PDB file of C-alpha atoms in Angstrom:
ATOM      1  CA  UNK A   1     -87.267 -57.843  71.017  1.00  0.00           C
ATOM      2  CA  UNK A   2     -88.019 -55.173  68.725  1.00  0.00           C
ATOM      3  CA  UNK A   3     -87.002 -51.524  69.745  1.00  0.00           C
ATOM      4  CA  UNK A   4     -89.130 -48.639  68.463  1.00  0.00           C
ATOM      5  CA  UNK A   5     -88.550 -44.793  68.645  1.00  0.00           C
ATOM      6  CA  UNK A   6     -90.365 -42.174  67.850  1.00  0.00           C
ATOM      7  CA  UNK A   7     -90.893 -38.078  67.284  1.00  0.00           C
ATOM      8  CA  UNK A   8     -91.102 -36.084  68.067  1.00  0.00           C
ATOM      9  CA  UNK A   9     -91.422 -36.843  71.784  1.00  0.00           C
ATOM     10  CA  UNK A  10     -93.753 -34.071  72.238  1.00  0.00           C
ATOM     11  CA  UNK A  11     -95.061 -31.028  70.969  1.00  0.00           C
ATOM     12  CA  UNK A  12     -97.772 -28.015  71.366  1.00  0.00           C
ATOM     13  CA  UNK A  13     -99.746 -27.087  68.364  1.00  0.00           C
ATOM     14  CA  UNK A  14    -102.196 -24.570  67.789  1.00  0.00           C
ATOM     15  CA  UNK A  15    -105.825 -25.769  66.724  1.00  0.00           C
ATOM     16  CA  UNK A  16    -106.373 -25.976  62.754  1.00  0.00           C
ATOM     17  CA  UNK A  17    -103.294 -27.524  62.292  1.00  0.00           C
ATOM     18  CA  UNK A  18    -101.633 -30.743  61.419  1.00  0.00           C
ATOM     19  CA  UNK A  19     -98.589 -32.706  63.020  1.00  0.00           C
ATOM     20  CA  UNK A  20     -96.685 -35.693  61.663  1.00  0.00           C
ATOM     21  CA  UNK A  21     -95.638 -38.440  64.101  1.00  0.00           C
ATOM     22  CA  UNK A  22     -92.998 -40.978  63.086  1.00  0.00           C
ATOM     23  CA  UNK A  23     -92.262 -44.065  64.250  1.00  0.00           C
ATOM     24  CA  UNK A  24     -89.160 -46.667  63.279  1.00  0.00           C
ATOM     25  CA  UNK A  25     -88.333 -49.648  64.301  1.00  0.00           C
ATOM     26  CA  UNK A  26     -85.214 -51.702  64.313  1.00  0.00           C
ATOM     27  CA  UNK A  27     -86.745 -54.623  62.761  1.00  0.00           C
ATOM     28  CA  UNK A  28     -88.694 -55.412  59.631  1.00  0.00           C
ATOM     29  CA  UNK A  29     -92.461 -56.086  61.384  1.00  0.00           C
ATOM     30  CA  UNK A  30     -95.491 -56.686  58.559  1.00  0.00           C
ATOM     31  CA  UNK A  31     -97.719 -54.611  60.796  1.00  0.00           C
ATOM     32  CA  UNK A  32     -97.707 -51.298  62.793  1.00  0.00           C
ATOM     33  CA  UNK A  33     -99.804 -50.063  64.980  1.00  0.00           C
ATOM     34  CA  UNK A  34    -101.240 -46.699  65.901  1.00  0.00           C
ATOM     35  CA  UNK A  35    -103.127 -46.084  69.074  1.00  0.00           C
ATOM     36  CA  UNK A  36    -103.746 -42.465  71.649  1.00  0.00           C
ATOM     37  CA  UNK A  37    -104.498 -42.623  75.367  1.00  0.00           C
ATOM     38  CA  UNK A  38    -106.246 -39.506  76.042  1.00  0.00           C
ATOM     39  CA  UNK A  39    -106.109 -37.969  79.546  1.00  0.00           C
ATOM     40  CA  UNK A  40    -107.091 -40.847  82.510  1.00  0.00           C
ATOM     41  CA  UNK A  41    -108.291 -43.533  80.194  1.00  0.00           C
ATOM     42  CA  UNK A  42    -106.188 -46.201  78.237  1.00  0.00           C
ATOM     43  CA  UNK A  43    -104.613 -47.354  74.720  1.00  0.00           C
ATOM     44  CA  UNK A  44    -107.278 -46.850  71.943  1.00  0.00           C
ATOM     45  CA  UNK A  45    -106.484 -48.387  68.549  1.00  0.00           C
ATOM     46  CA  UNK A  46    -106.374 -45.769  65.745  1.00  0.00           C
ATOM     47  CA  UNK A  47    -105.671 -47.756  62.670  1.00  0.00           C
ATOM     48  CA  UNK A  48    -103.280 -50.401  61.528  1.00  0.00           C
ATOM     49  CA  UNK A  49    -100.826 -49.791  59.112  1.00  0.00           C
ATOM     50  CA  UNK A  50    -100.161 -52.312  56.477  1.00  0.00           C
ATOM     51  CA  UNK A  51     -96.858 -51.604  54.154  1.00  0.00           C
ATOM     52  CA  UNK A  52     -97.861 -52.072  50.625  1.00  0.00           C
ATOM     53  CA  UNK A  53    -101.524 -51.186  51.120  1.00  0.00           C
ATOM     54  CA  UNK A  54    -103.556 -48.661  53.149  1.00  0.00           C
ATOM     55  CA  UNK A  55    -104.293 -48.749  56.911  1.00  0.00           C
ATOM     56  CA  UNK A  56    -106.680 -50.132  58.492  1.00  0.00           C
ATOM     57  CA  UNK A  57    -108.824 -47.762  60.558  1.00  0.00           C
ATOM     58  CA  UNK A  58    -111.061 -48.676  63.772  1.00  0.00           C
ATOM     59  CA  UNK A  59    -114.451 -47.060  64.221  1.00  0.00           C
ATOM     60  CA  UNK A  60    -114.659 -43.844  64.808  1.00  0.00           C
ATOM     61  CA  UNK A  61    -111.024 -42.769  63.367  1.00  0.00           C
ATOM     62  CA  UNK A  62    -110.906 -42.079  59.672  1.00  0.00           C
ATOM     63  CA  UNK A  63    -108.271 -41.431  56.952  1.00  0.00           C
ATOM     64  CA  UNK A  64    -109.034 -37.754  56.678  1.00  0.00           C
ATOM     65  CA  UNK A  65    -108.291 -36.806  60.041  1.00  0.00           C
ATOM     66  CA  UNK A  66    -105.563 -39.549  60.962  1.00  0.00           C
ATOM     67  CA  UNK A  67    -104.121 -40.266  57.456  1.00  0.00           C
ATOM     68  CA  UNK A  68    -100.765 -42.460  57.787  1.00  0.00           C
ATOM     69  CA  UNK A  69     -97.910 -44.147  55.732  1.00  0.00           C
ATOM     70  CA  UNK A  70     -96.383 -46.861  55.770  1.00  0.00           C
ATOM     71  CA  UNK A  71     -93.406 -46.745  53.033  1.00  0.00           C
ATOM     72  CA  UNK A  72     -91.591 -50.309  54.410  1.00  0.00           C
ATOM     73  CA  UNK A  73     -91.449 -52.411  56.721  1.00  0.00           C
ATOM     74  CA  UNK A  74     -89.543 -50.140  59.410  1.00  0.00           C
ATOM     75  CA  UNK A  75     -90.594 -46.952  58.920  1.00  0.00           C
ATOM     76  CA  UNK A  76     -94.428 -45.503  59.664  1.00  0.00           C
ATOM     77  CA  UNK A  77     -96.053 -41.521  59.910  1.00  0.00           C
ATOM     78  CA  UNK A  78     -99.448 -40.956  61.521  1.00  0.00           C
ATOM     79  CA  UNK A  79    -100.691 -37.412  60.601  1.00  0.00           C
ATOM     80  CA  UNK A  80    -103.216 -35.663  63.116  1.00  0.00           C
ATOM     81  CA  UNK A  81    -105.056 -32.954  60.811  1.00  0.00           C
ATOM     82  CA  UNK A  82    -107.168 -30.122  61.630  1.00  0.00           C
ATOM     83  CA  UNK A  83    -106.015 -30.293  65.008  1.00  0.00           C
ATOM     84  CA  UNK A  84    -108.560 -29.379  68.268  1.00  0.00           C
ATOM     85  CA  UNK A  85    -108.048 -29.382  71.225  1.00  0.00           C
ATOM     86  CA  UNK A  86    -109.726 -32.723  71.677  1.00  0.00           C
ATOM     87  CA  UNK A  87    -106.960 -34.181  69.777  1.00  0.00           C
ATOM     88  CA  UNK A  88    -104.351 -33.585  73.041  1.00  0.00           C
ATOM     89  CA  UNK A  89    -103.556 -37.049  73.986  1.00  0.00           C
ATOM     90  CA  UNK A  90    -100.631 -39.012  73.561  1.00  0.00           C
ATOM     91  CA  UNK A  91     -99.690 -41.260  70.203  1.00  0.00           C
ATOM     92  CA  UNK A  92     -98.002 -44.519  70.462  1.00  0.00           C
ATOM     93  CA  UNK A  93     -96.462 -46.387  67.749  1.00  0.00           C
ATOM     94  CA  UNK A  94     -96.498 -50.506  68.286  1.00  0.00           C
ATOM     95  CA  UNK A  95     -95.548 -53.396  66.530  1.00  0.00           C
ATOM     96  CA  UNK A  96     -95.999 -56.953  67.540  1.00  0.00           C
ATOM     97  CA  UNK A  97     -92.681 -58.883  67.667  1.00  0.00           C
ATOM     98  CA  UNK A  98     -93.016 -62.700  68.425  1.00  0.00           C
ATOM     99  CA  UNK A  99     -96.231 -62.421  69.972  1.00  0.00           C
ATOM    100  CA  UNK A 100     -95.265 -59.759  72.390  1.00  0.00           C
ATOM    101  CA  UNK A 101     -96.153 -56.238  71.822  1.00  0.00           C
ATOM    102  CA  UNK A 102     -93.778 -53.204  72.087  1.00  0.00           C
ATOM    103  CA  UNK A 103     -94.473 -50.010  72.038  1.00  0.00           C
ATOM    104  CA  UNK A 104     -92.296 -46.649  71.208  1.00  0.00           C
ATOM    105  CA  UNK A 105     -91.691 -43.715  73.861  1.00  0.00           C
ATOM    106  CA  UNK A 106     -94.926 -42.205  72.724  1.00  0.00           C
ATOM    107  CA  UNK A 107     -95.680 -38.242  71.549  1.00  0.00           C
ATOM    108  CA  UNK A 108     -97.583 -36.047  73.896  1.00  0.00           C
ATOM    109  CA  UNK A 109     -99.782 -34.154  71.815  1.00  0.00           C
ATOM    110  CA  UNK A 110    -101.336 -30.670  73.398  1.00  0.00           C
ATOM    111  CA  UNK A 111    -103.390 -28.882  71.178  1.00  0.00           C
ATOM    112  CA  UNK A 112    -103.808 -25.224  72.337  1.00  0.00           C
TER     113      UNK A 112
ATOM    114  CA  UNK B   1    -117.925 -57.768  71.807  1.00  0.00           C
ATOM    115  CA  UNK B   2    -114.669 -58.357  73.056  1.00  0.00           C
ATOM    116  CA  UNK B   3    -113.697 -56.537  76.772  1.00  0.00           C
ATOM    117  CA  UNK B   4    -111.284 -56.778  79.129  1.00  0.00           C
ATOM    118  CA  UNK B   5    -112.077 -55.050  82.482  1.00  0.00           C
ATOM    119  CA  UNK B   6    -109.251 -54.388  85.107  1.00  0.00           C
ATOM    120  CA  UNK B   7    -110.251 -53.956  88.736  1.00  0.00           C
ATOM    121  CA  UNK B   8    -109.994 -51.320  90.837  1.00  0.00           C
ATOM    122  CA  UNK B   9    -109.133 -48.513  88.888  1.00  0.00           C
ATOM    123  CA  UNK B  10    -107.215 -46.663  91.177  1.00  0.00           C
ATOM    124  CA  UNK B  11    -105.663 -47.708  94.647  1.00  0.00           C
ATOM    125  CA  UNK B  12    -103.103 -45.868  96.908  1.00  0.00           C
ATOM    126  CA  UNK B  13    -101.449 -47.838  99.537  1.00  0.00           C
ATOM    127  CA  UNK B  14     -97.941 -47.979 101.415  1.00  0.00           C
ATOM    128  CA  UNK B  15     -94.566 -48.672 101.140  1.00  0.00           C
ATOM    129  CA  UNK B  16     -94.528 -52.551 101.938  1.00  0.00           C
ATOM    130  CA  UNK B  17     -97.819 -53.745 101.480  1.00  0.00           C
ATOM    131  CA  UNK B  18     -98.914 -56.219  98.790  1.00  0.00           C
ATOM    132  CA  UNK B  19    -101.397 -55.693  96.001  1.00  0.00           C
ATOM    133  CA  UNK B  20    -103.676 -57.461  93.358  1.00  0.00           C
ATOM    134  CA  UNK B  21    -104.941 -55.855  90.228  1.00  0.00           C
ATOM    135  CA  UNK B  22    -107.653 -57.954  88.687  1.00  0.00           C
ATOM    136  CA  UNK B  23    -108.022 -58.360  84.847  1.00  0.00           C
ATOM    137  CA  UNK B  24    -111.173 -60.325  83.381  1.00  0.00           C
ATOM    138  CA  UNK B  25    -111.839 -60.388  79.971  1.00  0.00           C
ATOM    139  CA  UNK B  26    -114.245 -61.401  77.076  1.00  0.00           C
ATOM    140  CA  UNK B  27    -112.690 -62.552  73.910  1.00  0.00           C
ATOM    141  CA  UNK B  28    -113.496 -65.246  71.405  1.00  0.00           C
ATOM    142  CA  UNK B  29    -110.298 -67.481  70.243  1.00  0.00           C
ATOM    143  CA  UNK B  30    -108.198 -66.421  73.280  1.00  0.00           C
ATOM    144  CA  UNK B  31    -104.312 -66.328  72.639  1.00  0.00           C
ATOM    145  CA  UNK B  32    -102.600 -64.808  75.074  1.00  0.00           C
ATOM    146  CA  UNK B  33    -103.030 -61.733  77.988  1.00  0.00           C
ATOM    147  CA  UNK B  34    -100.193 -59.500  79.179  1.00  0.00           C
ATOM    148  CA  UNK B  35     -99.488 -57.137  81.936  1.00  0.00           C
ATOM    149  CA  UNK B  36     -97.742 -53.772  81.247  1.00  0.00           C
ATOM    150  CA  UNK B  37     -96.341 -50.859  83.474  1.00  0.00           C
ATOM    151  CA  UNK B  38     -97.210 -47.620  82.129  1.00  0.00           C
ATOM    152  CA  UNK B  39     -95.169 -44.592  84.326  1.00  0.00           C
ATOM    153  CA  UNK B  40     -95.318 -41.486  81.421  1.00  0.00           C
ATOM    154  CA  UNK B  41     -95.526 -42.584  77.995  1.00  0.00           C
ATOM    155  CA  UNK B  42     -94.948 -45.807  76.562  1.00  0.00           C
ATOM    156  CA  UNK B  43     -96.136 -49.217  78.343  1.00  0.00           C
ATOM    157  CA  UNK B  44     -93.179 -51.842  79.032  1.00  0.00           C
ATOM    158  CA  UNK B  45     -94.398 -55.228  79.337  1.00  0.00           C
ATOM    159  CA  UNK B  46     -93.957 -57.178  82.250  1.00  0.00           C
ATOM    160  CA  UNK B  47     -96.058 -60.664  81.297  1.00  0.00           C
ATOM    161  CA  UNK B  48     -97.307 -62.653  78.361  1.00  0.00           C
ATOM    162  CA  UNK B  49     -99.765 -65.341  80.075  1.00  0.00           C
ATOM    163  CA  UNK B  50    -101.285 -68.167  77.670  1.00  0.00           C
ATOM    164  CA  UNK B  51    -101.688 -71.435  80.240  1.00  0.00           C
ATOM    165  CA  UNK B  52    -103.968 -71.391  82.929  1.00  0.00           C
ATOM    166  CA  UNK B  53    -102.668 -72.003  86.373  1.00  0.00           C
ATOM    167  CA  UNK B  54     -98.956 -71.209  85.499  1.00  0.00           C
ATOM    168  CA  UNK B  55     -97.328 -68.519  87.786  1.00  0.00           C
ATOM    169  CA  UNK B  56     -94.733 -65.978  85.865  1.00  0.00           C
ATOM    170  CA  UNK B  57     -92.477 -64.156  88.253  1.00  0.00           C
ATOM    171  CA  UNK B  58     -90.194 -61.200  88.127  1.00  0.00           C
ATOM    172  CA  UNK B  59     -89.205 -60.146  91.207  1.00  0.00           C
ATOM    173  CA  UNK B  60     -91.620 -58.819  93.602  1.00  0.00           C
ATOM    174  CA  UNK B  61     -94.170 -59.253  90.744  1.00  0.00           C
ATOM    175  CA  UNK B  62     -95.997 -61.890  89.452  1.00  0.00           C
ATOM    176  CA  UNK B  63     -99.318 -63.439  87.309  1.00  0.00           C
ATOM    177  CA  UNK B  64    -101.102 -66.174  86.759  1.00  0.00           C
ATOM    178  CA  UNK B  65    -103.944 -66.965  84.596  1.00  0.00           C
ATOM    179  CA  UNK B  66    -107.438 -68.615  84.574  1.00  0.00           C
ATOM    180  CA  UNK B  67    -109.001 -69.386  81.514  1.00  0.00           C
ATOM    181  CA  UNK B  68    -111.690 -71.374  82.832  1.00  0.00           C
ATOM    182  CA  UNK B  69    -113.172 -68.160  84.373  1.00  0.00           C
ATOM    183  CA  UNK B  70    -111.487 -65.685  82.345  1.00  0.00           C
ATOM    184  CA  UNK B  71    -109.102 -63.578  84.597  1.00  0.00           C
ATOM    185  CA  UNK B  72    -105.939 -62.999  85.475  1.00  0.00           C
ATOM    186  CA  UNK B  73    -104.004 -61.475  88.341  1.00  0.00           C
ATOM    187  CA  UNK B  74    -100.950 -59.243  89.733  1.00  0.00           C
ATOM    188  CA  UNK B  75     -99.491 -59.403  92.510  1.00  0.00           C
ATOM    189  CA  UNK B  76     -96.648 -56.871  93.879  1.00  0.00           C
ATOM    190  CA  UNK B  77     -95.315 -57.730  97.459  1.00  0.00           C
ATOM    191  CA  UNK B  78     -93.027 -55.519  99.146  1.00  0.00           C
ATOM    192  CA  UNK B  79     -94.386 -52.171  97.049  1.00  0.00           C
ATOM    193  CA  UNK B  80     -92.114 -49.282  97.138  1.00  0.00           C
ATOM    194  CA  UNK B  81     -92.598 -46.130  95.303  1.00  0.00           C
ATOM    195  CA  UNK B  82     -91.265 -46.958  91.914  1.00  0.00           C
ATOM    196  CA  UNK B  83     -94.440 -48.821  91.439  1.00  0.00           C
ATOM    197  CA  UNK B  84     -96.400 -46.126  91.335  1.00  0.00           C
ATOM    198  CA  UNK B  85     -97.886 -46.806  87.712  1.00  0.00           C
ATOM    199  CA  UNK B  86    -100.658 -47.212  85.801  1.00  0.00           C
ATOM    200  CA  UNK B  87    -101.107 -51.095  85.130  1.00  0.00           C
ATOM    201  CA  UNK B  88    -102.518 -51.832  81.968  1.00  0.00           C
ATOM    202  CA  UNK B  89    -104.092 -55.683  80.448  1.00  0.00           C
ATOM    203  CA  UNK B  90    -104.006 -56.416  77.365  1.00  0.00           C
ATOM    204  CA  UNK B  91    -105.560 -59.665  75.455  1.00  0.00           C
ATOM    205  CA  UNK B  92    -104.475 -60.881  72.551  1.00  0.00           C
ATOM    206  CA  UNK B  93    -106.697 -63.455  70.375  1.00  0.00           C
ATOM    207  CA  UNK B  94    -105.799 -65.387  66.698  1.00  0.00           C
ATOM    208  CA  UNK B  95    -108.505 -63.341  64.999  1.00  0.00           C
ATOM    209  CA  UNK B  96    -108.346 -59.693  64.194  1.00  0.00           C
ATOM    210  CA  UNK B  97    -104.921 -57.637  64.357  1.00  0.00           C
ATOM    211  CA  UNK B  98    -105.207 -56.120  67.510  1.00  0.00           C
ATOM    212  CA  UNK B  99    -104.737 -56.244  71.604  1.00  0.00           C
ATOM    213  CA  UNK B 100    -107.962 -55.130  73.573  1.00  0.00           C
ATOM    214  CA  UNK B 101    -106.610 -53.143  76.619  1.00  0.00           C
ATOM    215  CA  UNK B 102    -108.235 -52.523  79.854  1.00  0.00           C
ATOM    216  CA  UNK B 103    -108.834 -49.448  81.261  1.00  0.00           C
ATOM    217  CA  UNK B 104    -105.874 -49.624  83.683  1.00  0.00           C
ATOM    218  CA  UNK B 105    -105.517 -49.554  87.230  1.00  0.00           C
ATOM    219  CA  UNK B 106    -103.544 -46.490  88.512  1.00  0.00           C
ATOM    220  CA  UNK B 107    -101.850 -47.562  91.539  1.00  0.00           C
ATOM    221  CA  UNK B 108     -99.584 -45.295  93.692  1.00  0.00           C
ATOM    222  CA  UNK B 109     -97.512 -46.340  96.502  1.00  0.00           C
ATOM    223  CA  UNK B 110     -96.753 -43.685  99.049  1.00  0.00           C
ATOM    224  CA  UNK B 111     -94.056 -43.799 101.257  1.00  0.00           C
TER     225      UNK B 111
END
């Protein structure tokens, strides 16, 4: 299994700015993965980041506003910029670990 | 375009009674679907399912598969209050990077 943790856990931000969300794991995994469950709905893929080379992003996310980094093979940041209050939601960091997928304790995002 | 729908999406019921959450889906090259408990942040994953018609169990839970008509259900017996969850599908497939997730189904077990 692969064990993933991530911070902060949670935070309030005022609108305009940014917050940077980082995720480790405790295994080298080729691919990370960013996704946000906004209130009542479920997991919605951001982007997947590749180490070496940039993410990937899914429609309707861009780099701009979600830009992330992936410096190895443990380590990955997910920056929400320009922050409104549309952005409160919470952030998961996964990975995929011998075809299961884990995911870390998350980061509740309110933007105020 | 790939989908995975989970039925109901919400359902309240007492201590002791048995459920099933329903999860069809719509993916080309099919790998693999799993079941996850989501209580406040982070999902933990209860099932990976890839053969039809082969039960998993854990407990009071358990899932089984059918890929010839593309669904898959969980079953809780016994429910008690720690269930209370949101219970999330995912599918998997051998193209593409990522799992499609279903809506959920919030379920909450009073006592």
């Amino acid at each position: 299994s692969a064990v993933i943790s991530q911070k902060p856990s949670r935070d309030i931000c005022q609108r305009g700015t940014s917050l940077t969300i980082q995720c480790q794991v405790d295994s080298q995994v080729t691919m990370m993965f960013w996704y946000r469950q906004q209130p009542g709905q479920s997991l919605t893929l951001i982007a997947t980041a590749n180490q070496g080379s940039e993410a990937t992003y899914e429609s309707g996310f861009v780099i701009d506003k979600f830009p992330i980094s992936r410096p190895n093979l443990t380590f990955s940041t997910l920056t929400v910029s320009n922050m409104s209050p549309e952005d409160s939601s919470i952030y998961l960091c996964s990975v995929v670990y011998s075809y299961e997928q884990y995911f870390g304790p998350g980061t509740r995002l309110t933007v105020t | 375009e790939d989908k995975v729908v989970q039925s109901p999406l919400s359902l309240v019921v007492h201590e002791g009674d048995t459920v099933t959450l329903n999860c069809s889906y719509e993916v080309t090259n099919f790998r693999s679907l799993l079941w996850y408990k989501q209580e406040k942040k982070a999902p933990t994953f209860l099932f990976m399912l890839t053969s039809s018609g082969i039960e998993k169990k854990s407990g009071r839970l358990s899932s089984i598969l059918d890929k010839k008509e593309l669904f898959s259900i969980l079953n809780i017996t016994a429910t008690q209050t720690g269930d209370s969850a949101i219970y999330l599908c995912a599918v998997d497939t051998n193209t593409g990077n990522q799992f499609y997730f279903g809506t959920g189904t919030s379920l909450t077990v009073i006592p």
